Tab-separated table of N, CA and C in Angstrom:
chain	number	residue	atom	x	y	z
A	3	MET	N	172.491	32.123	240.454
A	3	MET	CA	173.758	31.462	240.634
A	3	MET	C	174.661	31.648	239.404
A	4	LYS	N	174.050	31.653	238.212
A	4	LYS	CA	174.830	31.865	236.989
A	4	LYS	C	175.490	33.233	236.995
A	5	MET	N	174.773	34.204	237.562
A	5	MET	CA	175.291	35.568	237.599
A	5	MET	C	176.581	35.617	238.432
A	6	ILE	N	176.597	34.936	239.562
A	6	ILE	CA	177.786	34.913	240.426
A	6	ILE	C	178.929	34.173	239.738
A	7	LYS	N	178.629	33.128	239.003
A	7	LYS	CA	179.676	32.397	238.283
A	7	LYS	C	180.327	33.268	237.216
A	8	ARG	N	179.527	34.118	236.541
A	8	ARG	CA	180.090	35.027	235.536
A	8	ARG	C	180.921	36.132	236.193
A	9	MET	N	180.535	36.523	237.396
A	9	MET	CA	181.232	37.600	238.103
A	9	MET	C	182.506	37.141	238.792
A	10	TRP	N	182.673	35.856	238.999
A	10	TRP	CA	183.758	35.341	239.821
A	10	TRP	C	185.146	35.871	239.448
A	11	PRO	N	185.565	35.866	238.194
A	11	PRO	CA	186.898	36.402	237.881
A	11	PRO	C	187.025	37.893	238.206
A	12	TYR	N	185.970	38.639	237.971
A	12	TYR	CA	186.001	40.074	238.254
A	12	TYR	C	186.013	40.339	239.759
A	13	ILE	N	185.329	39.507	240.504
A	13	ILE	CA	185.347	39.629	241.958
A	13	ILE	C	186.744	39.357	242.491
A	14	LEU	N	187.418	38.344	241.953
A	14	LEU	CA	188.785	38.043	242.394
A	14	LEU	C	189.742	39.193	242.084
A	15	VAL	N	189.619	39.772	240.905
A	15	VAL	CA	190.481	40.904	240.553
A	15	VAL	C	190.185	42.092	241.458
A	16	THR	N	188.914	42.318	241.751
A	16	THR	CA	188.535	43.415	242.632
A	16	THR	C	189.088	43.196	244.034
A	17	LEU	N	189.032	41.973	244.523
A	17	LEU	CA	189.615	41.671	245.832
A	17	LEU	C	191.122	41.911	245.833
A	18	LEU	N	191.779	41.545	244.740
A	18	LEU	CA	193.220	41.821	244.635
A	18	LEU	C	193.502	43.315	244.677
A	19	VAL	N	192.654	44.103	244.064
A	19	VAL	CA	192.834	45.552	244.077
A	19	VAL	C	192.612	46.099	245.478
A	20	PHE	N	191.510	45.681	246.118
A	20	PHE	CA	191.183	46.214	247.439
A	20	PHE	C	192.218	45.865	248.496
A	21	TYR	N	192.741	44.651	248.441
A	21	TYR	CA	193.650	44.195	249.485
A	21	TYR	C	195.109	44.200	249.052
A	22	GLY	N	195.361	44.163	247.753
A	22	GLY	CA	196.734	44.147	247.266
A	22	GLY	C	197.373	45.518	247.180
A	23	CYS	N	196.626	46.490	246.676
A	23	CYS	CA	197.179	47.844	246.525
A	23	CYS	C	197.635	48.444	247.855
A	24	PRO	N	196.817	48.423	248.905
A	24	PRO	CA	197.294	48.994	250.170
A	24	PRO	C	198.468	48.219	250.761
A	25	TRP	N	198.457	46.913	250.581
A	25	TRP	CA	199.538	46.097	251.121
A	25	TRP	C	200.852	46.398	250.399
A	26	VAL	N	200.808	46.527	249.082
A	26	VAL	CA	202.008	46.848	248.307
A	26	VAL	C	202.501	48.246	248.654
A	27	ALA	N	201.596	49.194	248.758
A	27	ALA	CA	201.993	50.562	249.096
A	27	ALA	C	202.597	50.626	250.491
A	28	LYS	N	202.049	49.852	251.402
A	28	LYS	CA	202.581	49.832	252.765
A	28	LYS	C	203.969	49.202	252.793
A	29	SER	N	204.165	48.149	252.033
A	29	SER	CA	205.468	47.490	252.014
A	29	SER	C	206.523	48.323	251.282
A	30	LEU	N	206.086	49.171	250.356
A	30	LEU	CA	207.013	50.056	249.648
A	30	LEU	C	207.167	51.405	250.344
A	31	HIS	N	206.463	51.576	251.462
A	31	HIS	CA	206.491	52.812	252.240
A	31	HIS	C	206.014	54.004	251.408
A	32	LYS	N	205.019	53.759	250.603
A	32	LYS	CA	204.421	54.840	249.815
A	32	LYS	C	203.246	55.427	250.586
A	33	ASP	N	202.865	56.623	250.196
A	33	ASP	CA	201.766	57.313	250.843
A	33	ASP	C	200.435	56.656	250.467
A	34	ASN	N	199.501	56.643	251.390
A	34	ASN	CA	198.187	56.077	251.112
A	34	ASN	C	197.389	56.904	250.122
A	35	MET	N	197.760	58.150	249.907
A	35	MET	CA	197.047	58.966	248.929
A	35	MET	C	197.179	58.377	247.526
A	36	VAL	N	198.298	57.768	247.231
A	36	VAL	CA	198.471	57.124	245.927
A	36	VAL	C	197.471	55.983	245.794
A	37	VAL	N	197.325	55.206	246.858
A	37	VAL	CA	196.386	54.091	246.835
A	37	VAL	C	194.958	54.605	246.722
A	38	ILE	N	194.662	55.695	247.411
A	38	ILE	CA	193.315	56.243	247.384
A	38	ILE	C	192.973	56.772	245.991
A	39	MET	N	193.961	57.191	245.229
A	39	MET	CA	193.703	57.656	243.868
A	39	MET	C	193.727	56.513	242.861
A	40	VAL	N	194.582	55.523	243.073
A	40	VAL	CA	194.728	54.431	242.116
A	40	VAL	C	193.575	53.430	242.224
A	41	THR	N	193.138	53.137	243.427
A	41	THR	CA	192.095	52.129	243.616
A	41	THR	C	190.790	52.485	242.903
A	42	PRO	N	190.274	53.716	243.014
A	42	PRO	CA	189.057	54.023	242.234
A	42	PRO	C	189.256	53.931	240.723
A	43	LEU	N	190.447	54.273	240.242
A	43	LEU	CA	190.706	54.135	238.799
A	43	LEU	C	190.690	52.673	238.373
A	44	LEU	N	191.275	51.819	239.187
A	44	LEU	CA	191.246	50.386	238.885
A	44	LEU	C	189.830	49.833	238.996
A	45	CYS	N	189.078	50.314	239.971
A	45	CYS	CA	187.675	49.899	240.101
A	45	CYS	C	186.872	50.316	238.872
A	46	PHE	N	187.107	51.536	238.405
A	46	PHE	CA	186.449	52.002	237.191
A	46	PHE	C	186.778	51.081	236.018
A	47	ALA	N	188.055	50.724	235.885
A	47	ALA	CA	188.478	49.854	234.786
A	47	ALA	C	187.842	48.469	234.894
A	48	ILE	N	187.760	47.926	236.088
A	48	ILE	CA	187.140	46.613	236.279
A	48	ILE	C	185.668	46.666	235.899
A	49	GLY	N	184.972	47.693	236.347
A	49	GLY	CA	183.564	47.842	235.999
A	49	GLY	C	183.356	48.023	234.506
A	50	PHE	N	184.242	48.794	233.878
A	50	PHE	CA	184.147	49.022	232.436
A	50	PHE	C	184.326	47.719	231.671
A	51	VAL	N	185.363	46.971	232.011
A	51	VAL	CA	185.639	45.714	231.308
A	51	VAL	C	184.521	44.714	231.541
A	52	TYR	N	184.035	44.637	232.777
A	52	TYR	CA	182.953	43.694	233.075
A	52	TYR	C	181.699	44.017	232.266
A	53	SER	N	181.314	45.274	232.232
A	53	SER	CA	180.111	45.655	231.509
A	53	SER	C	180.305	45.554	229.999
A	54	TYR	N	181.505	45.847	229.528
A	54	TYR	CA	181.774	45.790	228.091
A	54	TYR	C	181.770	44.348	227.589
A	55	LEU	N	182.393	43.448	228.344
A	55	LEU	CA	182.501	42.063	227.901
A	55	LEU	C	181.286	41.216	228.256
A	56	ASP	N	180.649	41.513	229.363
A	56	ASP	CA	179.519	40.686	229.790
A	56	ASP	C	178.224	41.475	229.685
A	57	ARG	N	177.841	42.139	230.737
A	57	ARG	CA	176.653	42.985	230.696
A	57	ARG	C	176.567	43.778	231.985
A	58	LEU	N	175.677	44.737	231.989
A	58	LEU	CA	175.485	45.595	233.142
A	58	LEU	C	174.756	44.825	234.240
A	59	GLU	N	175.365	44.732	235.400
A	59	GLU	CA	174.749	44.085	236.566
A	59	GLU	C	174.699	45.094	237.696
A	60	LYS	N	173.526	45.306	238.239
A	60	LYS	CA	173.377	46.276	239.315
A	60	LYS	C	173.946	45.780	240.633
A	61	ILE	N	174.056	44.489	240.794
A	61	ILE	CA	174.510	43.922	242.058
A	61	ILE	C	176.030	43.967	242.195
A	62	PHE	N	176.748	44.019	241.092
A	62	PHE	CA	178.212	43.971	241.137
A	62	PHE	C	178.824	45.135	241.921
A	63	PRO	N	178.435	46.392	241.699
A	63	PRO	CA	179.016	47.474	242.499
A	63	PRO	C	178.688	47.357	243.987
A	64	VAL	N	177.484	46.909	244.297
A	64	VAL	CA	177.090	46.747	245.699
A	64	VAL	C	177.918	45.649	246.355
A	65	LEU	N	178.085	44.554	245.649
A	65	LEU	CA	178.880	43.442	246.160
A	65	LEU	C	180.326	43.870	246.396
A	66	CYS	N	180.879	44.614	245.469
A	66	CYS	CA	182.263	45.072	245.610
A	66	CYS	C	182.412	46.078	246.745
A	67	ALA	N	181.424	46.936	246.926
A	67	ALA	CA	181.478	47.889	248.033
A	67	ALA	C	181.438	47.163	249.370
A	68	ILE	N	180.654	46.126	249.460
A	68	ILE	CA	180.602	45.334	250.697
A	68	ILE	C	181.924	44.621	250.933
A	69	MET	N	182.548	44.131	249.862
A	69	MET	CA	183.835	43.442	250.008
A	69	MET	C	184.959	44.397	250.409
A	70	ALA	N	184.798	45.687	250.149
A	70	ALA	CA	185.829	46.668	250.473
A	70	ALA	C	185.793	47.109	251.933
A	71	ILE	N	184.717	46.831	252.627
A	71	ILE	CA	184.584	47.297	254.012
A	71	ILE	C	185.683	46.757	254.929
A	72	PRO	N	185.999	45.464	254.902
A	72	PRO	CA	187.090	45.001	255.779
A	72	PRO	C	188.449	45.619	255.439
A	73	ALA	N	188.680	45.939	254.181
A	73	ALA	CA	189.956	46.552	253.791
A	73	ALA	C	190.122	47.917	254.428
A	74	VAL	N	189.034	48.624	254.609
A	74	VAL	CA	189.102	49.945	255.234
A	74	VAL	C	189.639	49.824	256.650
A	75	PHE	N	189.146	48.860	257.388
A	75	PHE	CA	189.573	48.712	258.771
A	75	PHE	C	190.937	48.031	258.896
A	76	LEU	N	191.356	47.297	257.872
A	76	LEU	CA	192.678	46.662	257.902
A	76	LEU	C	193.799	47.628	257.523
A	77	PHE	N	193.570	48.451	256.511
A	77	PHE	CA	194.651	49.258	255.966
A	77	PHE	C	194.520	50.754	256.231
A	78	TYR	N	193.309	51.235	256.426
A	78	TYR	CA	193.094	52.656	256.634
A	78	TYR	C	192.614	52.871	258.069
A	79	THR	N	192.202	54.073	258.381
A	79	THR	CA	191.637	54.334	259.694
A	79	THR	C	190.136	54.106	259.662
A	80	SER	N	189.539	54.052	260.822
A	80	SER	CA	188.103	53.787	260.884
A	80	SER	C	187.281	54.967	260.370
A	81	THR	N	187.911	56.102	260.165
A	81	THR	CA	187.191	57.251	259.618
A	81	THR	C	187.077	57.190	258.100
A	82	ALA	N	187.647	56.196	257.482
A	82	ALA	CA	187.631	56.059	256.022
A	82	ALA	C	186.456	55.207	255.561
A	83	TRP	N	185.339	55.291	256.237
A	83	TRP	CA	184.179	54.477	255.896
A	83	TRP	C	183.587	54.842	254.535
A	84	CYS	N	183.927	56.013	254.020
A	84	CYS	CA	183.362	56.423	252.732
A	84	CYS	C	184.087	55.767	251.548
A	85	TYR	N	185.241	55.157	251.776
A	85	TYR	CA	185.977	54.532	250.676
A	85	TYR	C	185.194	53.422	249.989
A	86	PRO	N	184.540	52.510	250.710
A	86	PRO	CA	183.750	51.501	249.983
A	86	PRO	C	182.666	52.110	249.105
A	87	VAL	N	182.072	53.205	249.557
A	87	VAL	CA	181.065	53.884	248.740
A	87	VAL	C	181.721	54.455	247.483
A	88	LEU	N	182.887	55.069	247.651
A	88	LEU	CA	183.626	55.615	246.511
A	88	LEU	C	184.026	54.515	245.539
A	89	PHE	N	184.493	53.387	246.054
A	89	PHE	CA	184.892	52.279	245.190
A	89	PHE	C	183.677	51.702	244.457
A	90	GLY	N	182.565	51.554	245.160
A	90	GLY	CA	181.350	51.051	244.518
A	90	GLY	C	180.836	51.992	243.440
A	91	LEU	N	180.895	53.292	243.718
A	91	LEU	CA	180.474	54.271	242.704
A	91	LEU	C	181.406	54.262	241.499
A	92	SER	N	182.693	54.049	241.737
A	92	SER	CA	183.644	53.967	240.625
A	92	SER	C	183.319	52.782	239.726
A	93	ILE	N	182.980	51.664	240.331
A	93	ILE	CA	182.617	50.486	239.548
A	93	ILE	C	181.307	50.731	238.806
A	94	LEU	N	180.358	51.380	239.461
A	94	LEU	CA	179.078	51.673	238.820
A	94	LEU	C	179.253	52.589	237.610
A	95	VAL	N	180.048	53.623	237.759
A	95	VAL	CA	180.305	54.530	236.626
A	95	VAL	C	181.023	53.776	235.510
A	96	GLY	N	181.969	52.920	235.885
A	96	GLY	CA	182.658	52.107	234.880
A	96	GLY	C	181.723	51.161	234.160
A	97	GLU	N	180.725	50.656	234.863
A	97	GLU	CA	179.757	49.766	234.222
A	97	GLU	C	178.804	50.522	233.297
A	98	ILE	N	178.495	51.751	233.642
A	98	ILE	CA	177.540	52.520	232.844
A	98	ILE	C	178.179	53.061	231.560
A	99	MET	N	179.462	53.325	231.567
A	99	MET	CA	180.139	53.914	230.404
A	99	MET	C	179.981	53.109	229.124
A	100	PRO	N	180.190	51.786	229.121
A	100	PRO	CA	180.034	51.048	227.856
A	100	PRO	C	178.618	51.113	227.310
A	101	VAL	N	177.627	51.273	228.181
A	101	VAL	CA	176.249	51.393	227.701
A	101	VAL	C	176.112	52.643	226.842
A	102	PHE	N	176.725	53.744	227.287
A	102	PHE	CA	176.667	54.979	226.506
A	102	PHE	C	177.546	54.909	225.274
A	103	LEU	N	178.657	54.201	225.350
A	103	LEU	CA	179.562	54.100	224.202
A	103	LEU	C	179.007	53.220	223.091
A	104	LYS	N	178.201	52.229	223.451
A	104	LYS	CA	177.639	51.333	222.443
A	104	LYS	C	176.510	51.976	221.660
A	105	ARG	N	175.929	53.037	222.199
A	105	ARG	CA	174.807	53.698	221.517
A	105	ARG	C	175.254	54.534	220.402
C-alpha cells in the first residue's frame, strides 16, 4: 500500500498525459502523429523522474500500460493496441536510466 501512495502523484501525471495530450491535440485539430511522438517522450520523462527521485519499481510501467488501454479506444483506432505497450516500455526505459547514471 505504501508503494501505491508513493506512486500516486506520478500516476496522476501519467493519466494527464494519456488522456490530456490526445484531447488537446484533437481540440487544436493537430495530427495524432504529434501525440504519438510526444506521449512516449513524456512517459520516458515521468519514469526517469520517478526512478531518480524515489526508486525503481517494476510495477509502475505495467500499471501505466494498463491505464493507457482505455485511451487507445477513446482517442485512437482499435488497431492501436500496441500504444500501451510502447508507453509502458518508455516508462520502463526512463526508470532504468537513472540506475545507469548513478553508477
